[in-house]
GROMACS .gro file of C-alpha atoms in nm:
model
  404
    1UNK     CA    1   0.000   0.000   0.000
    2UNK     CA    2   0.284   0.240   0.083
    3UNK     CA    3   0.442   0.193  -0.260
    4UNK     CA    4   0.107   0.233  -0.436
    5UNK     CA    5   0.069   0.562  -0.250
    6UNK     CA    6   0.420   0.662  -0.361
    7UNK     CA    7   0.332   0.585  -0.723
    8UNK     CA    8   0.022   0.805  -0.699
    9UNK     CA    9   0.219   1.090  -0.544
   10UNK     CA   10   0.498   1.044  -0.796
   11UNK     CA   11   0.254   1.088  -1.083
   12UNK     CA   12   0.118   1.407  -0.930
   13UNK     CA   13   0.472   1.530  -0.859
   14UNK     CA   14   0.540   1.532  -1.233
   15UNK     CA   15   0.346   1.860  -1.244
   16UNK     CA   16   0.633   2.036  -1.068
   17UNK     CA   17   0.891   1.852  -1.277
   18UNK     CA   18   0.770   1.802  -1.631
   19UNK     CA   19   0.501   2.071  -1.634
   20UNK     CA   20   0.650   2.411  -1.557
   21UNK     CA   21   0.698   2.746  -1.725
   22UNK     CA   22   0.902   2.602  -2.012
   23UNK     CA   23   0.641   2.341  -2.103
   24UNK     CA   24   0.351   2.584  -2.064
   25UNK     CA   25   0.512   2.863  -2.266
   26UNK     CA   26   0.654   2.657  -2.551
   27UNK     CA   27   0.330   2.459  -2.588
   28UNK     CA   28   0.123   2.780  -2.596
   29UNK     CA   29   0.350   2.939  -2.858
   30UNK     CA   30   0.352   2.622  -3.068
   31UNK     CA   31  -0.028   2.603  -3.075
   32UNK     CA   32  -0.071   2.973  -3.148
   33UNK     CA   33   0.173   2.974  -3.442
   34UNK     CA   34   0.147   2.627  -3.591
   35UNK     CA   35  -0.179   2.475  -3.468
   36UNK     CA   36  -0.149   2.106  -3.387
   37UNK     CA   37   0.166   2.049  -3.596
   38UNK     CA   38   0.412   2.040  -3.304
   39UNK     CA   39   0.232   1.786  -3.084
   40UNK     CA   40   0.494   1.538  -3.202
   41UNK     CA   41   0.768   1.739  -3.028
   42UNK     CA   42   0.591   1.714  -2.691
   43UNK     CA   43   0.532   1.340  -2.746
   44UNK     CA   44   0.899   1.285  -2.841
   45UNK     CA   45   1.026   1.485  -2.544
   46UNK     CA   46   0.792   1.298  -2.310
   47UNK     CA   47   0.908   0.959  -2.440
   48UNK     CA   48   1.274   1.058  -2.398
   49UNK     CA   49   1.231   1.182  -2.043
   50UNK     CA   50   1.038   0.866  -1.944
   51UNK     CA   51   1.343   0.655  -2.031
   52UNK     CA   52   1.591   0.896  -1.871
   53UNK     CA   53   1.393   0.936  -1.547
   54UNK     CA   54   1.343   0.559  -1.515
   55UNK     CA   55   1.717   0.507  -1.557
   56UNK     CA   56   1.793   0.784  -1.307
   57UNK     CA   57   1.578   0.619  -1.042
   58UNK     CA   58   1.712   0.272  -1.120
   59UNK     CA   59   2.070   0.397  -1.099
   60UNK     CA   60   2.015   0.564  -0.761
   61UNK     CA   61   1.820   0.272  -0.614
   62UNK     CA   62   2.080   0.012  -0.714
   63UNK     CA   63   2.408   0.203  -0.680
   64UNK     CA   64   2.306   0.434  -0.391
   65UNK     CA   65   2.478   0.714  -0.583
   66UNK     CA   66   2.331   1.025  -0.734
   67UNK     CA   67   2.416   1.089  -1.099
   68UNK     CA   68   2.642   1.394  -1.039
   69UNK     CA   69   2.836   1.215  -0.765
   70UNK     CA   70   2.884   0.909  -0.985
   71UNK     CA   71   2.999   1.116  -1.285
   72UNK     CA   72   3.258   1.291  -1.067
   73UNK     CA   73   3.371   0.959  -0.915
   74UNK     CA   74   3.380   0.767  -1.244
   75UNK     CA   75   3.537   1.029  -1.471
   76UNK     CA   76   3.723   1.253  -1.227
   77UNK     CA   77   3.668   1.610  -1.116
   78UNK     CA   78   3.854   1.766  -1.412
   79UNK     CA   79   3.612   1.601  -1.655
   80UNK     CA   80   3.323   1.708  -1.435
   81UNK     CA   81   3.409   2.080  -1.438
   82UNK     CA   82   3.276   2.162  -1.786
   83UNK     CA   83   2.936   1.992  -1.741
   84UNK     CA   84   2.910   2.144  -1.393
   85UNK     CA   85   2.965   2.502  -1.512
   86UNK     CA   86   2.733   2.459  -1.810
   87UNK     CA   87   2.462   2.298  -1.600
   88UNK     CA   88   2.476   2.561  -1.326
   89UNK     CA   89   2.461   2.859  -1.564
   90UNK     CA   90   2.178   2.724  -1.776
   91UNK     CA   91   1.980   2.597  -1.478
   92UNK     CA   92   2.015   2.934  -1.306
   93UNK     CA   93   1.847   3.093  -1.609
   94UNK     CA   94   1.571   2.833  -1.590
   95UNK     CA   95   1.528   2.909  -1.218
   96UNK     CA   96   1.498   3.281  -1.295
   97UNK     CA   97   1.232   3.198  -1.556
   98UNK     CA   98   1.037   2.992  -1.299
   99UNK     CA   99   1.054   3.271  -1.040
  100UNK     CA  100   0.945   3.509  -1.315
  101UNK     CA  101   0.649   3.283  -1.388
  102UNK     CA  102   0.530   3.306  -1.028
  103UNK     CA  103   0.575   3.684  -1.038
  104UNK     CA  104   0.378   3.712  -1.364
  105UNK     CA  105   0.094   3.510  -1.209
  106UNK     CA  106   0.087   3.752  -0.916
  107UNK     CA  107   0.095   4.050  -1.153
  108UNK     CA  108  -0.202   3.911  -1.345
  109UNK     CA  109  -0.405   3.881  -1.025
  110UNK     CA  110  -0.298   4.201  -0.847
  111UNK     CA  111  -0.194   4.440  -1.124
  112UNK     CA  112   0.139   4.507  -0.947
  113UNK     CA  113   0.436   4.481  -1.187
  114UNK     CA  114   0.612   4.144  -1.176
  115UNK     CA  115   0.950   4.293  -1.076
  116UNK     CA  116   0.812   4.395  -0.736
  117UNK     CA  117   0.724   4.035  -0.657
  118UNK     CA  118   1.073   3.894  -0.725
  119UNK     CA  119   1.216   3.927  -0.374
  120UNK     CA  120   0.898   3.826  -0.182
  121UNK     CA  121   0.862   3.516  -0.403
  122UNK     CA  122   1.230   3.431  -0.359
  123UNK     CA  123   1.200   3.470   0.017
  124UNK     CA  124   0.897   3.238   0.031
  125UNK     CA  125   1.076   2.975  -0.180
  126UNK     CA  126   1.382   3.000   0.044
  127UNK     CA  127   1.176   2.985   0.365
  128UNK     CA  128   0.991   2.668   0.261
  129UNK     CA  129   1.317   2.497   0.163
  130UNK     CA  130   1.489   2.615   0.482
  131UNK     CA  131   1.207   2.498   0.709
  132UNK     CA  132   1.060   2.211   0.505
  133UNK     CA  133   1.149   1.850   0.442
  134UNK     CA  134   1.213   1.679   0.111
  135UNK     CA  135   0.866   1.524   0.114
  136UNK     CA  136   0.702   1.864   0.160
  137UNK     CA  137   0.906   2.020  -0.122
  138UNK     CA  138   0.857   1.728  -0.359
  139UNK     CA  139   0.486   1.674  -0.312
  140UNK     CA  140   0.334   1.983  -0.151
  141UNK     CA  141   0.312   2.227  -0.440
  142UNK     CA  142   0.253   1.944  -0.685
  143UNK     CA  143  -0.067   1.836  -0.510
  144UNK     CA  144  -0.194   2.193  -0.543
  145UNK     CA  145  -0.079   2.179  -0.904
  146UNK     CA  146  -0.366   1.946  -0.991
  147UNK     CA  147  -0.536   2.272  -1.089
  148UNK     CA  148  -0.346   2.242  -1.420
  149UNK     CA  149  -0.587   1.965  -1.519
  150UNK     CA  150  -0.810   2.259  -1.619
  151UNK     CA  151  -0.620   2.258  -1.951
  152UNK     CA  152  -0.731   1.900  -2.017
  153UNK     CA  153  -1.091   1.990  -1.932
  154UNK     CA  154  -1.067   2.304  -2.144
  155UNK     CA  155  -0.933   2.110  -2.443
  156UNK     CA  156  -1.224   1.867  -2.417
  157UNK     CA  157  -1.487   2.141  -2.384
  158UNK     CA  158  -1.356   2.331  -2.688
  159UNK     CA  159  -1.423   2.029  -2.914
  160UNK     CA  160  -1.095   2.016  -3.109
  161UNK     CA  161  -1.082   1.830  -3.445
  162UNK     CA  162  -0.937   1.510  -3.303
  163UNK     CA  163  -0.824   1.383  -3.644
  164UNK     CA  164  -0.608   1.694  -3.683
  165UNK     CA  165  -0.479   1.652  -3.329
  166UNK     CA  166  -0.377   1.293  -3.406
  167UNK     CA  167  -0.212   1.406  -3.730
  168UNK     CA  168   0.006   1.638  -3.522
  169UNK     CA  169   0.179   1.334  -3.374
  170UNK     CA  170   0.351   1.285  -3.708
  171UNK     CA  171   0.629   1.538  -3.784
  172UNK     CA  172   0.555   1.761  -4.081
  173UNK     CA  173   0.695   2.082  -4.229
  174UNK     CA  174   0.507   2.409  -4.185
  175UNK     CA  175   0.375   2.608  -4.477
  176UNK     CA  176   0.563   2.919  -4.352
  177UNK     CA  177   0.830   3.039  -4.111
  178UNK     CA  178   1.033   2.717  -4.096
  179UNK     CA  179   1.309   2.870  -3.880
  180UNK     CA  180   1.055   2.967  -3.612
  181UNK     CA  181   0.893   2.624  -3.636
  182UNK     CA  182   1.218   2.442  -3.569
  183UNK     CA  183   1.324   2.688  -3.300
  184UNK     CA  184   1.001   2.621  -3.107
  185UNK     CA  185   1.043   2.246  -3.163
  186UNK     CA  186   1.394   2.268  -3.014
  187UNK     CA  187   1.260   2.476  -2.723
  188UNK     CA  188   0.988   2.217  -2.656
  189UNK     CA  189   1.248   1.940  -2.647
  190UNK     CA  190   1.468   2.152  -2.419
  191UNK     CA  191   1.171   2.205  -2.187
  192UNK     CA  192   1.095   1.832  -2.185
  193UNK     CA  193   1.439   1.668  -2.168
  194UNK     CA  194   1.576   1.869  -1.877
  195UNK     CA  195   1.893   1.738  -1.707
  196UNK     CA  196   1.788   1.897  -1.377
  197UNK     CA  197   1.487   1.663  -1.366
  198UNK     CA  198   1.712   1.356  -1.402
  199UNK     CA  199   1.952   1.483  -1.137
  200UNK     CA  200   1.675   1.587  -0.898
  201UNK     CA  201   1.503   1.250  -0.937
  202UNK     CA  202   1.819   1.058  -0.851
  203UNK     CA  203   1.886   1.285  -0.552
  204UNK     CA  204   1.526   1.236  -0.439
  205UNK     CA  205   1.565   0.859  -0.457
  206UNK     CA  206   1.864   0.885  -0.223
  207UNK     CA  207   1.674   1.122   0.009
  208UNK     CA  208   1.386   0.870   0.021
  209UNK     CA  209   1.633   0.581   0.078
  210UNK     CA  210   1.529   0.379  -0.224
  211UNK     CA  211   1.676   0.032  -0.277
  212UNK     CA  212   1.620  -0.245  -0.531
  213UNK     CA  213   1.273  -0.314  -0.392
  214UNK     CA  214   1.164   0.022  -0.538
  215UNK     CA  215   1.248  -0.063  -0.899
  216UNK     CA  216   0.885  -0.142  -0.982
  217UNK     CA  217   0.770   0.179  -0.815
  218UNK     CA  218   1.034   0.368  -1.010
  219UNK     CA  219   0.911   0.233  -1.345
  220UNK     CA  220   0.553   0.323  -1.262
  221UNK     CA  221   0.639   0.675  -1.146
  222UNK     CA  222   0.860   0.743  -1.449
  223UNK     CA  223   0.617   0.604  -1.705
  224UNK     CA  224   0.287   0.726  -1.566
  225UNK     CA  225   0.419   1.048  -1.412
  226UNK     CA  226   0.596   1.180  -1.720
  227UNK     CA  227   0.306   1.070  -1.941
  228UNK     CA  228   0.073   1.268  -1.715
  229UNK     CA  229   0.286   1.580  -1.753
  230UNK     CA  230   0.310   1.530  -2.131
  231UNK     CA  231  -0.067   1.497  -2.161
  232UNK     CA  232  -0.123   1.829  -1.985
  233UNK     CA  233   0.138   1.998  -2.208
  234UNK     CA  234  -0.041   1.862  -2.514
  235UNK     CA  235  -0.369   1.996  -2.376
  236UNK     CA  236  -0.208   2.342  -2.345
  237UNK     CA  237  -0.104   2.324  -2.711
  238UNK     CA  238  -0.450   2.210  -2.822
  239UNK     CA  239  -0.627   2.488  -2.633
  240UNK     CA  240  -0.379   2.745  -2.769
  241UNK     CA  241  -0.431   2.623  -3.126
  242UNK     CA  242  -0.810   2.657  -3.093
  243UNK     CA  243  -0.812   2.991  -2.908
  244UNK     CA  244  -0.514   3.186  -3.047
  245UNK     CA  245  -0.435   3.063  -3.398
  246UNK     CA  246  -0.768   3.160  -3.563
  247UNK     CA  247  -0.732   3.510  -3.409
  248UNK     CA  248  -0.373   3.556  -3.526
  249UNK     CA  249  -0.240   3.594  -3.168
  250UNK     CA  250   0.127   3.487  -3.157
  251UNK     CA  251   0.177   3.482  -2.778
  252UNK     CA  252   0.453   3.740  -2.739
  253UNK     CA  253   0.347   3.846  -2.387
  254UNK     CA  254   0.204   3.672  -2.083
  255UNK     CA  255  -0.103   3.896  -2.078
  256UNK     CA  256  -0.196   3.724  -2.405
  257UNK     CA  257  -0.142   3.375  -2.265
  258UNK     CA  258  -0.363   3.465  -1.969
  259UNK     CA  259  -0.665   3.459  -2.199
  260UNK     CA  260  -0.606   3.100  -2.312
  261UNK     CA  261  -0.877   2.945  -2.090
  262UNK     CA  262  -1.140   3.220  -2.103
  263UNK     CA  263  -1.328   3.073  -2.404
  264UNK     CA  264  -1.377   2.752  -2.205
  265UNK     CA  265  -1.433   2.889  -1.852
  266UNK     CA  266  -1.511   3.259  -1.893
  267UNK     CA  267  -1.364   3.485  -1.623
  268UNK     CA  268  -1.266   3.183  -1.415
  269UNK     CA  269  -1.041   3.077  -1.701
  270UNK     CA  270  -0.823   3.379  -1.625
  271UNK     CA  271  -0.805   3.280  -1.256
  272UNK     CA  272  -0.733   2.917  -1.341
  273UNK     CA  273  -0.449   3.015  -1.574
  274UNK     CA  274  -0.291   3.243  -1.313
  275UNK     CA  275  -0.320   2.968  -1.049
  276UNK     CA  276  -0.178   2.704  -1.286
  277UNK     CA  277   0.115   2.923  -1.387
  278UNK     CA  278   0.195   3.033  -1.032
  279UNK     CA  279   0.170   2.692  -0.865
  280UNK     CA  280   0.351   2.495  -1.137
  281UNK     CA  281   0.635   2.750  -1.150
  282UNK     CA  282   0.659   2.773  -0.770
  283UNK     CA  283   0.696   2.396  -0.738
  284UNK     CA  284   0.954   2.384  -1.016
  285UNK     CA  285   1.148   2.675  -0.864
  286UNK     CA  286   1.181   2.486  -0.536
  287UNK     CA  287   1.303   2.172  -0.712
  288UNK     CA  288   1.552   2.361  -0.932
  289UNK     CA  289   1.692   2.554  -0.634
  290UNK     CA  290   1.747   2.229  -0.450
  291UNK     CA  291   1.896   2.056  -0.754
  292UNK     CA  292   2.160   2.324  -0.805
  293UNK     CA  293   2.254   2.285  -0.438
  294UNK     CA  294   2.250   1.904  -0.469
  295UNK     CA  295   2.469   1.923  -0.779
  296UNK     CA  296   2.734   2.150  -0.632
  297UNK     CA  297   2.742   1.969  -0.295
  298UNK     CA  298   2.775   1.630  -0.464
  299UNK     CA  299   3.045   1.764  -0.697
  300UNK     CA  300   3.263   1.875  -0.405
  301UNK     CA  301   3.172   1.592  -0.168
  302UNK     CA  302   2.996   1.817   0.084
  303UNK     CA  303   2.732   1.704   0.327
  304UNK     CA  304   2.389   1.753   0.169
  305UNK     CA  305   2.023   1.670   0.220
  306UNK     CA  306   1.697   1.861   0.246
  307UNK     CA  307   1.595   1.647   0.544
  308UNK     CA  308   1.902   1.762   0.739
  309UNK     CA  309   1.895   2.072   0.952
  310UNK     CA  310   2.055   2.370   0.773
  311UNK     CA  311   2.336   2.392   1.027
  312UNK     CA  312   2.426   2.026   0.962
  313UNK     CA  313   2.460   2.091   0.587
  314UNK     CA  314   2.568   2.454   0.600
  315UNK     CA  315   2.739   2.478   0.260
  316UNK     CA  316   2.449   2.301   0.091
  317UNK     CA  317   2.207   2.547   0.253
  318UNK     CA  318   2.424   2.842   0.154
  319UNK     CA  319   2.423   2.733  -0.211
  320UNK     CA  320   2.045   2.719  -0.246
  321UNK     CA  321   2.015   3.049  -0.058
  322UNK     CA  322   2.253   3.227  -0.297
  323UNK     CA  323   2.098   3.052  -0.598
  324UNK     CA  324   1.742   3.156  -0.518
  325UNK     CA  325   1.823   3.522  -0.472
  326UNK     CA  326   2.054   3.526  -0.776
  327UNK     CA  327   1.763   3.398  -0.985
  328UNK     CA  328   1.534   3.659  -0.832
  329UNK     CA  329   1.783   3.931  -0.921
  330UNK     CA  330   1.746   3.855  -1.293
  331UNK     CA  331   1.370   3.906  -1.255
  332UNK     CA  332   1.414   4.215  -1.040
  333UNK     CA  333   1.613   4.397  -1.309
  334UNK     CA  334   1.318   4.360  -1.544
  335UNK     CA  335   1.422   4.085  -1.787
  336UNK     CA  336   1.110   3.969  -1.974
  337UNK     CA  337   1.021   3.627  -1.821
  338UNK     CA  338   0.866   3.505  -2.147
  339UNK     CA  339   1.180   3.578  -2.353
  340UNK     CA  340   1.400   3.441  -2.074
  341UNK     CA  341   1.197   3.119  -2.073
  342UNK     CA  342   1.227   3.057  -2.447
  343UNK     CA  343   1.598   3.144  -2.443
  344UNK     CA  344   1.676   2.918  -2.145
  345UNK     CA  345   1.480   2.626  -2.294
  346UNK     CA  346   1.684   2.650  -2.615
  347UNK     CA  347   2.011   2.662  -2.416
  348UNK     CA  348   1.898   2.359  -2.217
  349UNK     CA  349   1.864   2.168  -2.543
  350UNK     CA  350   2.213   2.279  -2.648
  351UNK     CA  351   2.378   2.145  -2.330
  352UNK     CA  352   2.207   1.805  -2.324
  353UNK     CA  353   2.504   1.602  -2.458
  354UNK     CA  354   2.719   1.710  -2.160
  355UNK     CA  355   2.481   1.532  -1.923
  356UNK     CA  356   2.348   1.237  -2.120
  357UNK     CA  357   2.668   1.094  -2.273
  358UNK     CA  358   2.844   1.015  -1.942
  359UNK     CA  359   2.512   0.894  -1.799
  360UNK     CA  360   2.489   0.625  -2.071
  361UNK     CA  361   2.833   0.495  -1.971
  362UNK     CA  362   2.730   0.481  -1.604
  363UNK     CA  363   2.412   0.288  -1.688
  364UNK     CA  364   2.630   0.014  -1.841
  365UNK     CA  365   2.893   0.002  -1.567
  366UNK     CA  366   2.860  -0.318  -1.362
  367UNK     CA  367   3.037  -0.156  -1.068
  368UNK     CA  368   2.739   0.076  -1.021
  369UNK     CA  369   2.429  -0.106  -1.147
  370UNK     CA  370   2.539  -0.471  -1.166
  371UNK     CA  371   2.271  -0.690  -1.322
  372UNK     CA  372   2.037  -0.391  -1.352
  373UNK     CA  373   2.244  -0.221  -1.620
  374UNK     CA  374   2.076  -0.113  -1.942
  375UNK     CA  375   1.946  -0.366  -2.189
  376UNK     CA  376   1.958  -0.336  -2.567
  377UNK     CA  377   1.637  -0.135  -2.593
  378UNK     CA  378   1.739   0.117  -2.328
  379UNK     CA  379   2.084   0.161  -2.481
  380UNK     CA  380   1.940   0.212  -2.829
  381UNK     CA  381   1.692   0.468  -2.697
  382UNK     CA  382   1.957   0.663  -2.504
  383UNK     CA  383   2.192   0.651  -2.804
  384UNK     CA  384   1.917   0.801  -3.017
  385UNK     CA  385   1.859   1.066  -2.749
  386UNK     CA  386   2.231   1.149  -2.755
  387UNK     CA  387   2.222   1.182  -3.136
  388UNK     CA  388   1.916   1.404  -3.102
  389UNK     CA  389   2.091   1.606  -2.829
  390UNK     CA  390   2.399   1.656  -3.049
  391UNK     CA  391   2.181   1.776  -3.336
  392UNK     CA  392   2.003   2.014  -3.102
  393UNK     CA  393   2.336   2.143  -2.971
  394UNK     CA  394   2.450   2.222  -3.327
  395UNK     CA  395   2.130   2.389  -3.450
  396UNK     CA  396   2.021   2.576  -3.137
  397UNK     CA  397   2.230   2.893  -3.179
  398UNK     CA  398   2.149   2.940  -3.552
  399UNK     CA  399   1.781   2.882  -3.478
  400UNK     CA  400   1.803   3.127  -3.188
  401UNK     CA  401   1.932   3.389  -3.432
  402UNK     CA  402   1.698   3.322  -3.724
  403UNK     CA  403   1.388   3.185  -3.553
  404UNK     CA  404   1.397   3.295  -3.190
   0.00000   0.00000   0.00000
């Protein structure tokens, strides 16, 4: 019964992991500009992250190592420096985008400019991490995040042409603006295949003291949880395609996105969007803040753990404190959260090979995973993900210039 409960909570927790500002924004822009054509990108990203998250949990449960700690141990600290710097810089931008998402939600509700909310939001995120436990951080905001199911309900109520929706699962070229099309596709994949989610998941498995008896639970959480998040992202795209595309709205500002649910729910659609954006981004901001602290602490061999008292893991606590307020500073100076989100999602896609290539080697190392190392199917899938990641790394900057 306990593990069934963990599976259920793990599925819900995917809201704070898979579904966050990157998924919401890229899906809304994709639907507004290209209708249902980019559903395939969400489906592909969801399939990739299912495999990667399952492997992350399996690795942690069997080896009792987190991924960053194992990469440093297996390849040495000098090898680890480049991925560490790239991961920290890109993830800090993603954190700033998540904090910005919460601030935009508050601006929509109160009318007070988002910059003024940056420090109060950062303080609340810091306070909950400082005082809370891992279970509270992992599951608290995500349970509230069930409000994002309003996108699924909205998609159903708006009666989309389901044949066209299904056709969107097959990649096709747009009739216009190909550079923008591929840039948004790359951003969707960057929002879906996020290294921080893999790293956070493995750290969470260690925090929860997983062992080999949790392998079944891990498969269920990875498969069902990431599928749940993907389905909601697809619903966002469908609603956006129905509401925005016929009106020629391209989603350049969040005050446009705020109207996405009003055709389905009226005024309450505005409230539901603000709540969905704020809660999903708040949960993701907590997880990202912790993951940066996990990553740095594990890289240097420091004591770490959200369930420890701050004084017992002082350097770990200092890192997430500095990280949170550094992210808030980017919002405070007035950087547009929407542009920051799209930019950071594209950069995430560009840095994927740095994280995934060493992870594939670890998943085949008997010293870490023994008989639970990857099989042929898993290795083929991860190899394809690495090829995809390398392609994304090459094309991201040109697409940022010509299509972003």
